[in-house]
Tab-separated table of C-alpha atoms in Angstrom:
chain	number	residue	atom	x	y	z
A	269	UNK	CA	75.449	147.263	162.088
A	270	UNK	CA	78.262	148.236	159.732
A	271	UNK	CA	82.288	148.641	160.359
A	272	UNK	CA	83.429	153.015	160.921
A	273	UNK	CA	84.159	155.146	162.477
A	274	UNK	CA	81.874	157.173	164.301
A	275	UNK	CA	81.866	160.526	166.476
A	276	UNK	CA	79.106	161.999	168.936
A	277	UNK	CA	78.709	165.514	171.073
A	278	UNK	CA	78.148	165.915	174.288
A	279	UNK	CA	77.789	168.723	176.545
A	280	UNK	CA	81.083	168.062	179.561
A	281	UNK	CA	81.123	168.944	183.118
A	282	UNK	CA	82.243	172.428	182.437
A	283	UNK	CA	79.748	173.332	179.879
A	284	UNK	CA	81.567	172.430	176.634
A	285	UNK	CA	81.131	170.112	173.827
A	286	UNK	CA	82.594	166.908	174.582
A	287	UNK	CA	83.620	165.337	171.329
A	288	UNK	CA	82.924	161.001	172.116
A	289	UNK	CA	84.591	158.905	168.220
A	290	UNK	CA	83.671	155.291	168.304
A	291	UNK	CA	86.373	153.206	166.556
A	292	UNK	CA	84.337	150.345	165.738
A	293	UNK	CA	84.524	147.308	163.793
A	294	UNK	CA	82.002	144.988	163.375
A	295	UNK	CA	81.986	140.665	162.687
A	296	UNK	CA	79.671	139.092	161.056
A	297	UNK	CA	78.234	135.531	161.352
A	298	UNK	CA	78.776	132.758	158.964
A	299	UNK	CA	76.290	130.538	158.208
A	300	UNK	CA	76.134	127.496	155.142
A	301	UNK	CA	74.018	125.369	153.951
A	302	UNK	CA	74.356	121.056	152.942
A	303	UNK	CA	72.457	119.153	151.485
A	304	UNK	CA	72.892	115.949	151.430
A	305	UNK	CA	71.183	112.684	150.489
A	306	UNK	CA	72.064	109.591	152.762
A	307	UNK	CA	71.980	105.616	153.158
A	308	UNK	CA	71.235	104.499	156.328
A	309	UNK	CA	72.957	107.280	158.569
A	310	UNK	CA	75.261	110.226	157.616
A	311	UNK	CA	78.041	110.638	159.839
A	312	UNK	CA	77.855	114.844	160.627
A	313	UNK	CA	80.395	116.309	163.457
A	314	UNK	CA	80.697	113.313	165.221
A	315	UNK	CA	76.739	112.387	165.163
A	316	UNK	CA	75.399	109.999	163.640
A	317	UNK	CA	71.985	110.403	162.034
A	318	UNK	CA	69.898	108.114	161.287
A	319	UNK	CA	66.538	110.551	160.676
A	320	UNK	CA	65.792	112.394	157.543
A	321	UNK	CA	65.900	115.985	159.230
A	322	UNK	CA	67.165	120.021	159.662
A	323	UNK	CA	69.994	120.312	161.430
A	324	UNK	CA	72.020	122.797	162.784
A	325	UNK	CA	75.431	122.938	164.410
A	326	UNK	CA	76.765	126.164	166.067
A	327	UNK	CA	81.255	127.031	165.936
A	328	UNK	CA	83.231	130.176	166.333
A	329	UNK	CA	84.191	131.098	162.840
A	330	UNK	CA	87.698	132.427	161.705
A	331	UNK	CA	87.046	136.495	163.332
A	332	UNK	CA	85.598	135.292	166.747
A	333	UNK	CA	82.009	134.971	165.829
A	334	UNK	CA	78.938	132.702	165.422
A	335	UNK	CA	78.775	130.327	162.369
A	336	UNK	CA	76.082	128.502	162.011
A	337	UNK	CA	76.130	125.086	159.658
A	338	UNK	CA	72.698	124.055	158.475
A	339	UNK	CA	72.090	119.593	157.557
A	340	UNK	CA	69.455	119.423	155.253
A	341	UNK	CA	69.572	115.382	155.521
A	342	UNK	CA	67.526	112.337	154.046
A	343	UNK	CA	68.046	109.348	154.718
A	344	UNK	CA	67.139	106.436	152.493
A	345	UNK	CA	67.203	103.096	153.735
A	346	UNK	CA	68.449	99.808	152.570
A	347	UNK	CA	65.662	97.023	152.493
A	348	UNK	CA	66.452	93.285	152.480
A	349	UNK	CA	63.877	90.168	152.053
A	350	UNK	CA	64.851	86.382	152.129
A	351	UNK	CA	63.397	83.368	150.045
A	352	UNK	CA	63.209	79.161	150.233
A	353	UNK	CA	63.979	77.317	147.477
A	354	UNK	CA	64.692	73.486	146.847
A	355	UNK	CA	65.272	72.308	144.024
A	356	UNK	CA	66.268	69.785	142.046
A	357	UNK	CA	69.934	69.205	140.760
A	358	UNK	CA	70.925	72.429	140.244
A	359	UNK	CA	68.767	76.288	140.530
A	360	UNK	CA	69.731	79.123	137.845
A	361	UNK	CA	69.564	82.612	140.530
A	362	UNK	CA	70.664	85.791	139.400
A	363	UNK	CA	72.525	84.677	136.302
A	364	UNK	CA	74.713	81.924	139.173
A	365	UNK	CA	73.900	78.862	138.347
A	366	UNK	CA	74.194	76.857	142.377
A	367	UNK	CA	74.574	72.707	142.805
A	368	UNK	CA	75.117	72.726	146.592
A	369	UNK	CA	72.653	73.574	149.379
A	370	UNK	CA	73.582	77.004	151.008
A	371	UNK	CA	72.879	80.295	151.745
A	372	UNK	CA	73.319	82.383	149.340
A	373	UNK	CA	72.663	85.877	148.841
A	374	UNK	CA	72.785	88.926	145.985
A	375	UNK	CA	72.826	92.901	147.011
A	376	UNK	CA	71.060	95.737	144.120
A	377	UNK	CA	70.621	98.759	144.503
A	378	UNK	CA	66.919	99.296	145.434
A	379	UNK	CA	64.113	101.798	143.914
A	380	UNK	CA	65.784	104.607	146.202
A	381	UNK	CA	69.759	103.782	145.707
A	382	UNK	CA	70.284	102.282	148.711
A	383	UNK	CA	71.205	98.410	148.923
A	384	UNK	CA	69.253	95.465	148.541
A	385	UNK	CA	69.455	92.157	150.190
A	386	UNK	CA	68.099	88.892	148.786
A	387	UNK	CA	69.463	85.874	150.982
A	388	UNK	CA	68.737	82.543	149.300
A	389	UNK	CA	68.177	79.443	151.795
A	390	UNK	CA	68.925	76.723	148.925
A	391	UNK	CA	68.268	73.392	149.000
A	392	UNK	CA	69.392	71.216	146.835
A	393	UNK	CA	67.770	67.494	146.142
A	394	UNK	CA	69.956	65.328	143.426
A	395	UNK	CA	68.508	62.878	141.043
A	396	UNK	CA	68.922	59.308	140.912
A	397	UNK	CA	70.327	56.770	138.119
A	398	UNK	CA	71.121	52.646	137.962
A	399	UNK	CA	71.466	50.532	135.630
A	400	UNK	CA	70.480	46.637	134.879
A	401	UNK	CA	72.762	44.470	132.489
A	402	UNK	CA	69.569	42.005	131.874
A	403	UNK	CA	69.961	38.661	129.282
A	404	UNK	CA	67.285	36.581	128.596
A	405	UNK	CA	65.057	34.580	126.270
A	406	UNK	CA	62.835	36.088	123.510
A	407	UNK	CA	61.318	38.528	126.170
A	408	UNK	CA	61.427	39.866	129.491
A	409	UNK	CA	58.981	42.353	131.372
A	410	UNK	CA	60.640	44.858	133.236
A	411	UNK	CA	58.414	48.058	134.531
A	412	UNK	CA	55.282	46.358	132.535
A	413	UNK	CA	56.277	46.716	129.485
A	414	UNK	CA	57.339	43.884	127.604
A	415	UNK	CA	60.389	43.525	125.648
A	416	UNK	CA	61.483	42.096	122.760
A	417	UNK	CA	63.902	43.447	121.326
A	418	UNK	CA	68.012	43.898	122.343
A	419	UNK	CA	68.254	47.862	123.732
A	420	UNK	CA	68.606	49.983	125.542
A	421	UNK	CA	65.728	51.450	127.851
A	422	UNK	CA	65.351	54.317	129.719
A	423	UNK	CA	62.583	54.285	132.895
A	424	UNK	CA	62.320	57.633	134.432
A	425	UNK	CA	60.163	57.535	138.135
A	426	UNK	CA	60.376	60.244	141.646
A	427	UNK	CA	62.735	59.612	143.746
A	428	UNK	CA	62.189	59.914	147.707
A	429	UNK	CA	63.561	63.894	147.463
A	430	UNK	CA	61.430	64.746	144.255
A	431	UNK	CA	63.492	64.449	141.790
A	432	UNK	CA	64.267	62.041	138.846
A	433	UNK	CA	65.477	58.972	139.623
A	434	UNK	CA	66.335	57.071	136.686
A	435	UNK	CA	66.374	53.385	135.887
A	436	UNK	CA	68.192	51.480	131.985
A	437	UNK	CA	67.839	48.663	131.666
A	438	UNK	CA	70.780	47.429	129.082
A	439	UNK	CA	68.899	44.392	127.283
A	440	UNK	CA	69.929	41.701	125.660
A	441	UNK	CA	67.665	39.053	123.532
A	442	UNK	CA	68.415	35.923	123.093
A	443	UNK	CA	66.033	34.127	120.803
A	444	UNK	CA	65.365	30.718	121.449
A	445	UNK	CA	65.737	27.951	118.373
A	446	UNK	CA	63.432	25.097	116.970
A	447	UNK	CA	64.528	22.265	115.137
A	448	UNK	CA	62.072	19.393	113.284
A	449	UNK	CA	63.809	15.881	112.100
A	450	UNK	CA	61.562	13.269	110.865
A	451	UNK	CA	62.638	9.626	112.160
A	452	UNK	CA	61.143	6.161	110.642
A	453	UNK	CA	61.981	3.710	113.610
A	454	UNK	CA	61.581	-0.169	114.047
A	455	UNK	CA	60.573	-1.293	117.228
A	456	UNK	CA	61.740	1.688	119.042
A	457	UNK	CA	63.429	4.298	118.846
A	458	UNK	CA	66.161	6.323	121.171
A	459	UNK	CA	65.939	9.942	121.935
A	460	UNK	CA	68.188	12.683	123.710
A	461	UNK	CA	68.386	9.463	126.335
């Protein structure tokens, strides 16, 4: 198992020594080992591995002997999840504010260092508002309340999609007036026709 020059002595056919010399060169096989952790799959020597394990591949080294490469492979997996959300006007998700219905994704490392993809199916419903301008004498009844002073009044309800519906009343109250006149007349008096 070692390179060298080796002699062996025999007796030849005429009874004399026969010396055989061996000039021996021993070339050695080689081995290598690689430890890899990868997400989902790993491409090694043209093959794609998606399961953790120990894999060997044999080649020929520079001196014509076997070269055995060993791969100690750990496959960690990506993860995914989804959320369905309905919100009024906007929705805050992972530090961003969304105002439009849509499908959004957020990618962050999971506990094993691979991608964790979260998909958000977002429905944005909008609040509504309305304004009424009213002028009334003495008082005005609005949504079951009696108002006797001019002002701007708000009332909040829930609209058909479950969001706020704000109604604003711009109210002007004009007050009636009274006057009293004392008259003394003979026979008759004509008043306001």
